[in-house]
Every structure is written in structure tokens, then in C-alpha cells.
Tab-separated table of C-alpha atoms in Angstrom:
chain	number	residue	atom	x	y	z
A	1394	MET	CA	202.628	49.699	-27.791
A	1395	ILE	CA	200.931	52.593	-26.076
A	1396	TYR	CA	203.791	55.123	-26.376
A	1397	LEU	CA	204.006	54.622	-30.108
A	1398	GLU	CA	200.249	54.883	-30.452
A	1399	LEU	CA	200.195	58.127	-28.459
A	1400	PHE	CA	203.097	59.529	-30.462
A	1401	TRP	CA	201.533	58.730	-33.842
A	1402	THR	CA	198.091	60.005	-32.825
A	1403	PHE	CA	199.490	63.342	-31.673
A	1404	ILE	CA	201.682	63.673	-34.748
A	1405	GLN	CA	198.499	63.510	-36.820
A	1406	ILE	CA	196.786	65.983	-34.528
A	1407	GLY	CA	199.780	68.329	-34.606
A	1408	ALA	CA	200.063	68.106	-38.373
A	1409	PHE	CA	196.461	69.098	-39.089
A	1410	SER	CA	195.481	71.602	-36.399
A	1411	PHE	CA	195.816	74.648	-38.612
A	1412	GLY	CA	194.822	77.967	-37.089
A	1413	GLY	CA	196.047	77.491	-33.534
A	1414	GLY	CA	193.953	77.686	-30.370
A	1415	TYR	CA	190.642	75.862	-30.619
A	1416	ALA	CA	191.577	74.398	-34.024
A	1417	VAL	CA	193.045	71.418	-32.212
A	1418	LEU	CA	189.703	70.507	-30.607
A	1419	PRO	CA	188.011	68.856	-33.604
A	1420	MET	CA	191.149	66.760	-34.152
A	1421	ILE	CA	191.323	65.696	-30.500
A	1422	GLN	CA	187.623	64.922	-30.468
A	1423	LYS	CA	187.963	62.670	-33.530
A	1424	TYR	CA	191.174	60.851	-32.666
A	1425	VAL	CA	191.463	60.883	-28.885
A	1426	VAL	CA	187.822	60.843	-27.749
A	1427	GLU	CA	186.045	58.929	-30.515
A	1428	GLN	CA	188.686	56.683	-32.049
A	1429	HIS	CA	190.927	55.735	-29.104
A	1430	GLN	CA	188.533	56.674	-26.282
A	1431	TRP	CA	191.454	57.773	-24.140
A	1432	ILE	CA	189.395	60.560	-22.572
A	1433	THR	CA	185.677	61.383	-22.542
A	1434	LEU	CA	184.103	64.396	-24.186
A	1435	GLY	CA	183.442	65.753	-20.687
A	1436	GLU	CA	187.122	65.486	-19.818
A	1437	LEU	CA	187.958	67.305	-23.062
A	1438	ALA	CA	185.630	70.103	-21.930
A	1439	ASP	CA	187.412	70.149	-18.558
A	1440	ILE	CA	190.914	70.294	-20.003
A	1441	THR	CA	189.797	73.056	-22.367
A	1442	SER	CA	188.593	75.133	-19.413
A	1443	ILE	CA	191.693	74.341	-17.345
A	1444	SER	CA	193.776	75.385	-20.347
A	1445	GLN	CA	192.306	78.847	-20.195
A	1446	MET	CA	193.547	79.303	-16.640
A	1447	THR	CA	197.075	77.933	-17.054
A	1448	PRO	CA	199.878	79.120	-19.331
A	1449	GLY	CA	200.395	77.322	-22.621
A	1450	PRO	CA	198.277	76.628	-25.692
A	1451	ILE	CA	195.319	74.213	-25.581
A	1452	ALA	CA	197.083	71.817	-27.969
A	1453	ILE	CA	200.072	71.371	-25.655
A	1454	ASN	CA	197.933	71.206	-22.525
A	1455	ALA	CA	195.608	68.626	-24.046
A	1456	ALA	CA	198.514	66.513	-25.335
A	1457	THR	CA	200.147	66.485	-21.904
A	1458	PHE	CA	196.847	65.756	-20.144
A	1459	VAL	CA	195.921	62.870	-22.429
A	1460	GLY	CA	199.452	61.442	-22.403
A	1461	VAL	CA	199.707	61.496	-18.606
A	1462	LYS	CA	196.268	59.961	-18.243
A	1463	VAL	CA	196.974	57.134	-20.684
A	1464	ALA	CA	200.630	56.340	-19.910
A	1465	GLY	CA	201.928	58.439	-17.013
A	1466	ILE	CA	204.583	61.135	-17.124
A	1467	TRP	CA	206.435	59.697	-20.130
A	1468	GLY	CA	203.142	59.425	-21.946
A	1469	GLY	CA	202.678	63.148	-21.384
A	1470	VAL	CA	206.156	63.930	-22.670
A	1471	ILE	CA	205.771	61.738	-25.759
A	1472	ALA	CA	202.323	63.046	-26.679
A	1473	THR	CA	203.580	66.613	-26.320
A	1474	ILE	CA	206.633	65.986	-28.500
A	1475	GLY	CA	204.419	64.330	-31.110
A	1476	CYS	CA	202.105	67.326	-31.075
A	1477	VAL	CA	204.926	69.823	-31.725
A	1478	LEU	CA	207.057	67.795	-34.142
A	1479	PRO	CA	205.096	68.305	-37.402
A	1480	SER	CA	204.881	72.083	-37.059
A	1481	PHE	CA	208.546	72.181	-36.048
A	1482	ILE	CA	209.645	70.433	-39.235
A	1483	LEU	CA	207.220	72.295	-41.471
A	1484	LEU	CA	208.189	75.681	-40.017
A	1485	ILE	CA	211.904	75.131	-40.499
A	1486	ILE	CA	211.206	74.269	-44.146
A	1487	LEU	CA	208.878	77.258	-44.610
A	1488	ALA	CA	211.317	79.629	-42.891
A	1489	TYR	CA	214.212	78.349	-44.993
A	1490	TYR	CA	212.163	78.804	-48.163
A	1491	PHE	CA	210.947	82.225	-47.077
A	1492	PHE	CA	214.408	83.547	-46.190
A	1493	LYS	CA	215.505	82.478	-49.675
A	1494	HIS	CA	212.599	83.644	-51.823
A	1495	SER	CA	210.844	85.975	-49.399
A	1496	ASN	CA	207.348	85.013	-50.463
A	1497	LEU	CA	204.902	82.332	-49.446
A	1498	HIS	CA	202.136	82.957	-51.978
A	1499	PHE	CA	201.079	79.367	-52.405
A	1500	VAL	CA	200.869	78.912	-48.641
A	1501	GLN	CA	198.695	82.025	-48.383
A	1502	ASN	CA	196.314	80.581	-50.981
A	1503	ILE	CA	196.028	77.305	-49.093
A	1504	LEU	CA	195.266	79.265	-45.927
A	1505	LYS	CA	192.475	81.207	-47.613
A	1506	GLY	CA	190.746	77.885	-48.158
A	1507	LEU	CA	191.607	76.536	-44.727
A	1508	ARG	CA	190.344	79.463	-42.646
A	1509	PRO	CA	186.601	79.126	-43.320
A	1510	ALA	CA	186.847	75.330	-43.055
A	1511	ILE	CA	188.553	75.554	-39.669
A	1512	VAL	CA	185.792	77.829	-38.354
A	1513	SER	CA	183.210	75.195	-39.273
A	1514	LEU	CA	185.237	72.344	-37.775
A	1515	ILE	CA	185.692	74.282	-34.531
A	1516	ALA	CA	181.976	75.088	-34.554
A	1517	LEU	CA	181.195	71.345	-34.778
A	1518	ALA	CA	183.531	70.550	-31.869
A	1519	ALA	CA	182.066	73.434	-29.872
A	1520	ILE	CA	178.564	72.030	-30.430
A	1521	SER	CA	179.618	68.606	-29.101
A	1522	LEU	CA	181.306	70.132	-26.078
A	1523	THR	CA	178.322	72.371	-25.381
A	1524	LEU	CA	175.940	69.415	-25.523
A	1525	ILE	CA	178.088	67.453	-23.062
A	1526	ALA	CA	178.339	70.516	-20.808
A	1527	LEU	CA	174.656	71.362	-20.685
A	1528	TRP	CA	173.309	67.818	-20.380
A	1529	THR	CA	174.711	65.714	-17.562
A	1530	TYR	CA	173.559	62.426	-19.033
A	1531	PRO	CA	176.750	60.357	-19.343
A	1532	GLN	CA	176.387	59.532	-23.027
A	1533	GLY	CA	175.001	62.903	-23.962
A	1534	ASP	CA	172.492	61.247	-26.269
A	1535	LEU	CA	169.444	61.651	-24.096
A	1536	LEU	CA	168.657	65.311	-24.520
A	1537	SER	CA	165.670	65.379	-22.200
A	1538	ILE	CA	164.901	68.349	-19.969
A	1539	ASP	CA	165.289	66.199	-16.827
A	1540	ASN	CA	168.959	65.762	-17.520
A	1541	LEU	CA	169.678	69.426	-18.101
A	1542	ASN	CA	172.597	70.583	-16.011
A	1543	LEU	CA	171.423	73.698	-14.200
A	1544	SER	CA	174.783	75.097	-13.099
A	1545	ALA	CA	176.286	74.772	-16.574
A	1546	ILE	CA	173.302	76.527	-18.128
A	1547	VAL	CA	173.412	79.377	-15.633
A	1548	SER	CA	177.155	79.807	-15.977
A	1549	ALA	CA	176.944	79.599	-19.793
A	1550	ALA	CA	174.331	82.355	-19.791
A	1551	VAL	CA	176.243	84.542	-17.319
A	1552	SER	CA	179.512	83.941	-19.211
A	1553	LEU	CA	177.990	84.912	-22.535
A	1554	PHE	CA	176.657	88.094	-20.953
A	1555	LEU	CA	180.065	88.943	-19.414
A	1556	LEU	CA	181.846	88.251	-22.708
A	1557	ILE	CA	179.556	90.330	-24.893
A	1558	LYS	CA	178.700	93.136	-22.508
A	1559	PHE	CA	181.944	93.603	-20.553
A	1560	LYS	CA	184.542	91.874	-22.772
A	1561	LEU	CA	185.785	90.073	-19.664
A	1562	ASP	CA	188.867	87.927	-20.371
A	1563	THR	CA	188.512	84.149	-20.508
A	1564	ILE	CA	190.316	83.484	-17.207
A	1565	GLY	CA	187.788	85.714	-15.440
A	1566	VAL	CA	184.843	84.093	-17.222
A	1567	ILE	CA	185.972	80.569	-16.305
A	1568	ALA	CA	186.535	81.604	-12.685
A	1569	VAL	CA	182.999	82.999	-12.556
A	1570	GLY	CA	181.732	79.691	-13.991
A	1571	ALA	CA	183.535	77.733	-11.273
A	1572	ILE	CA	182.057	79.950	-8.552
A	1573	ILE	CA	178.540	79.609	-10.010
A	1574	GLY	CA	178.975	75.833	-10.104
A	1575	ILE	CA	179.978	75.705	-6.435
A	1576	ILE	CA	177.204	78.095	-5.294
A	1577	ILE	CA	174.486	76.115	-7.094
A	1578	TYR	CA	175.855	72.885	-5.644
A	1579	LEU	CA	175.780	74.313	-2.107
A	1580	ILE	CA	172.172	75.547	-2.382
B	1269	MET	CA	224.579	87.689	-30.150
B	1270	ILE	CA	222.554	85.733	-27.651
B	1271	SER	CA	223.691	82.549	-25.884
B	1272	TYR	CA	221.637	79.343	-25.810
B	1273	THR	CA	221.154	79.718	-22.057
B	1274	GLN	CA	219.830	83.254	-22.412
B	1275	LEU	CA	217.598	82.178	-25.269
B	1276	PHE	CA	216.225	79.350	-23.148
B	1277	LEU	CA	215.650	81.518	-20.063
B	1278	LYS	CA	213.939	84.311	-21.983
B	1279	THR	CA	211.585	81.972	-23.818
B	1280	PHE	CA	210.889	79.881	-20.724
B	1281	LYS	CA	209.969	82.978	-18.748
B	1282	ILE	CA	207.615	84.266	-21.441
B	1283	SER	CA	205.892	80.902	-21.715
B	1284	ALA	CA	205.571	80.397	-17.956
B	1285	VAL	CA	203.940	83.707	-17.117
B	1286	THR	CA	201.768	84.376	-20.148
B	1287	PHE	CA	198.203	83.148	-19.909
B	1288	GLY	CA	195.615	83.087	-22.635
B	1289	GLY	CA	197.325	81.607	-25.665
B	1290	GLY	CA	198.686	82.995	-28.915
B	1291	TYR	CA	197.067	86.368	-29.021
B	1292	THR	CA	198.593	87.403	-25.714
B	1293	ILE	CA	201.960	85.658	-25.919
B	1294	VAL	CA	203.015	86.826	-29.386
B	1295	PRO	CA	202.938	90.544	-28.464
B	1296	VAL	CA	205.029	89.726	-25.360
B	1297	MET	CA	207.601	87.900	-27.496
B	1298	ARG	CA	207.716	90.852	-29.834
B	1299	ASP	CA	208.221	93.157	-26.883
B	1300	VAL	CA	211.127	91.093	-25.521
B	1301	PHE	CA	212.955	90.203	-28.735
B	1302	VAL	CA	212.255	93.329	-30.796
B	1303	SER	CA	211.817	96.249	-28.413
B	1304	LYS	CA	213.861	95.363	-25.335
B	1305	ASP	CA	216.739	93.344	-26.722
B	1306	ALA	CA	216.648	94.449	-30.365
B	1307	LEU	CA	217.673	90.959	-31.493
B	1308	ILE	CA	215.122	90.902	-34.299
B	1309	LEU	CA	213.930	93.790	-36.493
B	1310	ASP	CA	210.261	94.699	-36.353
B	1311	ASP	CA	209.706	93.803	-40.018
B	1312	GLU	CA	211.405	90.453	-39.573
B	1313	MET	CA	209.232	89.737	-36.564
B	1314	LEU	CA	206.072	90.432	-38.581
B	1315	ASN	CA	207.318	88.002	-41.235
B	1316	LEU	CA	207.997	85.381	-38.573
B	1317	ILE	CA	204.480	85.783	-37.188
B	1318	ALA	CA	203.038	85.427	-40.700
B	1319	ILE	CA	205.025	82.232	-41.266
B	1320	ALA	CA	204.004	80.979	-37.805
B	1321	GLN	CA	200.382	81.294	-38.825
B	1322	SER	CA	200.905	79.340	-42.036
B	1323	ALA	CA	201.790	76.106	-40.255
B	1324	PRO	CA	199.576	73.925	-38.065
B	1325	GLY	CA	199.901	74.126	-34.306
B	1326	PRO	CA	199.633	76.885	-31.724
B	1327	ILE	CA	200.864	80.336	-32.814
B	1328	ALA	CA	202.833	80.790	-29.581
B	1329	VAL	CA	204.885	77.619	-30.078
B	1330	ASN	CA	205.302	78.292	-33.791
B	1331	THR	CA	206.519	81.844	-33.240
B	1332	SER	CA	209.059	80.719	-30.663
B	1333	ILE	CA	210.324	77.965	-32.993
B	1334	LEU	CA	210.919	80.629	-35.644
B	1335	ILE	CA	212.575	83.069	-33.239
B	1336	GLY	CA	214.991	80.326	-32.208
B	1337	TYR	CA	215.655	79.415	-35.851
B	1338	LYS	CA	216.182	83.051	-36.833
B	1339	LEU	CA	218.645	83.702	-33.997
B	1340	LYS	CA	220.541	80.419	-33.728
B	1341	GLY	CA	219.532	78.055	-36.526
B	1342	ILE	CA	217.996	74.628	-35.931
B	1343	LYS	CA	219.676	74.218	-32.535
B	1344	GLY	CA	218.211	77.536	-31.476
B	1345	ALA	CA	214.793	76.379	-32.637
B	1346	LEU	CA	215.127	73.238	-30.524
B	1347	VAL	CA	216.074	75.330	-27.492
B	1348	THR	CA	213.145	77.754	-27.830
B	1349	THR	CA	210.667	74.953	-28.543
B	1350	PHE	CA	211.780	73.093	-25.435
B	1351	ALA	CA	211.645	76.270	-23.346
B	1352	THR	CA	208.140	77.117	-24.583
B	1353	VAL	CA	206.676	73.665	-24.094
B	1354	LEU	CA	208.281	72.935	-20.714
B	1355	PRO	CA	206.162	75.222	-18.452
B	1356	PRO	CA	202.753	73.957	-19.641
B	1357	LEU	CA	204.098	70.385	-19.712
B	1358	LEU	CA	205.107	70.603	-16.044
B	1359	ILE	CA	201.981	72.418	-14.907
B	1360	ILE	CA	199.518	70.158	-16.734
B	1361	THR	CA	201.334	67.011	-15.579
B	1362	VAL	CA	200.793	68.106	-11.980
B	1363	ILE	CA	197.184	69.110	-12.672
B	1364	SER	CA	196.470	65.769	-14.387
B	1365	PHE	CA	197.402	63.884	-11.235
B	1366	PHE	CA	195.221	66.152	-9.099
B	1367	TYR	CA	192.407	65.915	-11.645
B	1368	VAL	CA	192.232	62.148	-11.237
B	1369	GLN	CA	192.270	62.454	-7.433
B	1370	PHE	CA	189.714	65.236	-7.348
B	1371	GLN	CA	187.282	63.568	-9.722
B	1372	THR	CA	185.333	62.239	-6.732
B	1373	ASN	CA	185.379	65.499	-4.780
B	1374	PRO	CA	181.868	66.995	-5.098
B	1375	ILE	CA	182.973	70.633	-4.719
B	1376	ILE	CA	185.603	70.315	-7.483
B	1377	GLN	CA	183.039	68.450	-9.609
B	1378	ALA	CA	180.568	71.299	-9.097
B	1379	ALA	CA	183.212	73.863	-10.055
B	1380	LEU	CA	184.138	71.875	-13.183
B	1381	LEU	CA	180.475	71.629	-14.227
B	1382	GLY	CA	180.131	75.388	-13.936
B	1383	MET	CA	183.365	75.820	-15.883
B	1384	ARG	CA	182.033	73.575	-18.651
B	1385	GLY	CA	179.147	76.002	-19.031
B	1386	SER	CA	181.555	78.929	-19.261
B	1387	ILE	CA	183.779	77.237	-21.818
B	1388	SER	CA	180.710	76.545	-23.979
B	1389	ALA	CA	179.943	80.239	-23.975
B	1390	ILE	CA	183.577	81.158	-24.632
B	1391	MET	CA	183.802	78.772	-27.574
B	1392	GLY	CA	180.488	79.856	-29.003
B	1393	TYR	CA	181.593	83.467	-28.811
B	1394	ALA	CA	185.001	82.616	-30.318
B	1395	VAL	CA	183.434	80.732	-33.236
B	1396	PHE	CA	181.117	83.664	-33.879
B	1397	SER	CA	183.935	86.237	-33.988
B	1398	MET	CA	186.188	83.945	-36.023
B	1399	GLY	CA	183.390	83.414	-38.517
B	1400	LYS	CA	182.780	87.139	-38.751
B	1401	ASN	CA	186.494	87.834	-39.310
B	1402	THR	CA	186.788	85.132	-41.944
B	1403	LEU	CA	183.809	86.475	-43.865
B	1404	ARG	CA	185.453	89.896	-44.072
B	1405	ASN	CA	187.697	88.671	-46.922
B	1406	HIS	CA	186.469	86.754	-49.970
B	1407	ARG	CA	182.984	86.792	-48.518
B	1408	TYR	CA	181.182	84.422	-50.920
B	1409	PHE	CA	183.996	81.938	-51.261
B	1410	SER	CA	184.398	81.773	-47.475
B	1411	ALA	CA	180.666	81.517	-46.758
B	1412	VAL	CA	180.101	78.713	-49.266
B	1413	LEU	CA	183.116	76.740	-48.056
B	1414	MET	CA	182.096	77.256	-44.436
B	1415	ILE	CA	178.602	75.883	-45.031
B	1416	ILE	CA	179.833	72.943	-47.121
B	1417	ILE	CA	182.429	71.884	-44.547
B	1418	PHE	CA	179.929	72.244	-41.703
B	1419	LEU	CA	177.378	70.034	-43.479
B	1420	LEU	CA	179.980	67.453	-44.539
B	1421	GLY	CA	181.405	67.355	-41.020
B	1422	TYR	CA	177.985	66.981	-39.431
B	1423	PHE	CA	176.236	64.567	-41.766
B	1424	THR	CA	178.992	62.463	-43.344
B	1425	PRO	CA	181.724	60.257	-41.866
B	1426	ILE	CA	184.429	61.948	-43.999
B	1427	PRO	CA	187.531	62.198	-41.781
B	1428	THR	CA	188.472	65.625	-40.440
B	1429	ILE	CA	191.909	65.390	-42.049
B	1430	ALA	CA	190.312	64.845	-45.471
B	1431	LEU	CA	188.102	67.913	-44.969
B	1432	ILE	CA	191.154	69.995	-44.038
B	1433	ILE	CA	193.219	68.799	-47.001
B	1434	GLY	CA	190.247	69.294	-49.319
B	1435	SER	CA	189.630	72.868	-48.234
B	1436	GLY	CA	193.339	73.713	-48.436
B	1437	LEU	CA	193.439	72.394	-52.009
B	1438	THR	CA	190.264	74.315	-52.821
B	1439	GLY	CA	191.972	77.522	-51.701
B	1440	LEU	CA	195.109	76.690	-53.652
B	1441	ILE	CA	193.175	75.989	-56.845
B	1442	TYR	CA	190.643	78.813	-56.517
B	1443	PHE	CA	193.064	81.590	-55.583
B	1444	GLY	CA	196.177	80.241	-57.270
B	1445	MET	CA	194.819	79.319	-60.674
B	1446	ILE	CA	191.370	80.715	-61.299
B	1447	LYS	CA	191.718	84.134	-59.669
B	1448	GLU	CA	195.187	84.843	-61.003
B	1449	LYS	CA	194.097	84.181	-64.594
B	1450	VAL	CA	191.066	86.418	-64.328
B	1451	LEU	CA	192.960	89.330	-62.793
């Protein structure tokens, strides 16, 4: 049953996306894109960009997007609930423990190990998404120069410049990318 | 004391108008619940944010769960969670339907391709700054673990969850047992 499958998949994703923000991407790539093939890597790149321009964290936005795509509105609701449920339960337990003992030393130690690992996992997901963005070939496995996607390369370069040089916020950067894409298409 | 309705409305409003994820929304929550309404003390809020970061999931959702729990117990947590998740749920549901319809529109396609380029740059930049921040503390431990996880993730089929559990345990053992005995 698709609802149950969605629910369980997003419970796993919710339970292991430590670090917030992009930390959910490697999990979604593994479970939603590769294992279930509910969305493509390109669609994951799209929802990540759309996420930057709408309120709400990437995890919630991606859960809703995938759920709606796979099983309509209720799919979206169920995937989103699944995504939030593990942290909800864990946080109530942690908060209860903390209010009682007012320290979370062991959790801090776990996090010291998690942080560097999460950076690497996000880096791996970012590499996949960058490859799919810069090469238009559907499977992304034919990295020849003919298939290079000009507008994505130009907007990636311009975006990087705007980020480093002017510290432009991500909404602005994505908007610039969209405009570059349209201009290059029109000429 | 705050009513459930007020709690819902406040959290809903924060979630609906704040773009850009955890790092922008948490200061707004602090502003509303600590400075304006004085429902939570500043110190308590810092503790809540620290706990929020110790669990998986987005910081914004986690912080609002804890604010609800702090103010009104588990029911309060349910109210704030619902209020935080509802705006993006509604917006993305609408966008998802348009996304499917617009997938054949060449102008939208062109815009999305350009946006994919931008998001690559944004993620690359984010990974770089996150890496730099992580290496600030426990430099050697972090660097070694970072490289090992990257190589394992790239070259082996070990599941992501196993890598996450493994690195969490590594931290627990390294900092909990080894370091404490030495110091």
C-alpha cells in the first residue's frame, strides 16, 4: 500500500536527517530517488531550489512534494507527518530528560561524531545534484561536453560569484539563476 | 499563560512569512516568544535551541516543537508542530500541482534549468562553509572522520543510515570514553 510505504520511508528519512537543512538530501536521494524512484534526481534539484524561495524547511517541502506526486494530497500529508514524527518523539524525550537532569552530555558527544559525517554526506548529495544540473543528459551518466547544459553552468558561475563576493541571500541567487535560464533560452 | 489558539496563530504566522530555513526562523521565534511576549526566558530559549539541534530534522520545526512543549506540554507541542508544518504543506501542495502542469512549458523549464545551476553553487558554498565550521573544533578527529565517510559513501554500498549511526557511535566512544579518561 502506497500510503504506508510513503509513511515508513519518510519516518526513516526524518529519523536520520541530523543537522537540519541540506542534511535531508542524502537521505532523500538514497530512499526516494534511488530505492523507490518516486522522483528523479533532476526533480530533487528542482524541489531544492523551489524550497529556497518558499517558506518552510527543505525536509518538509520535499516530503510534501514527493507525497503529492506519488499519492495526491493525502500522500503529501502522510509523507510530511512521517517526516516530522521521529524528531517529535525524540525531542519530547530529550526535553523531558533535559528538564530533569539539565545536561545532555552523551547527546553532545554523539553530535561531535555526526557533524563531520553529515558534511561529507551532504557533499556527496551535492555532487550528484550538481552533475544532474550541469549535464542535461537524462541519465547523467554520459558526461560528454556535448551534453553540457549552458544555462546551468552560467548561472552556477554567476551564483557562486554573487555568493562569495556580495553574500547575496539564497532567494536572490535562485531568482538570478531563473532569469539567466530564461534569457539563455530566448537567445 | 498563552491559549492554544494564540500559540497556533503565533507559530503559524512565523512559519508562513519566514523564508530561508532554520537560521532565519529561529531568531524570529526568539524575538516573538522571548522579547515581545516574554513567555520564555532567554536562557531557556538557548537551551531549547541546543536541544533542537541534537535531534534529527529541521531546526525550525524542532524549535517550535520544543516551544510548544515548554509552554503547554505535549498538546502544546502538537499545536506548534501542526502550525509550523501547515504553511509549507499548503504552499508546496499547490506548487506540486503546477509543477506537473508546467513541466512541458519551455520558459518554466528554462528557468528551472538556470535554478538548478544556482542551487549547485549554493550547495557547494554551503558544504564548504559547513566543512570549515566543523573543522574549527576537534580538527583532526573531524577531518579524519569527514574523509572516511566521504570515501565510504562514494565507493561502497554501505547504507547512509549505517554511516550516520557509525559516526554517531564513533563520537560517543571517542569523546565519551577515551577523551574523558585522558583529561
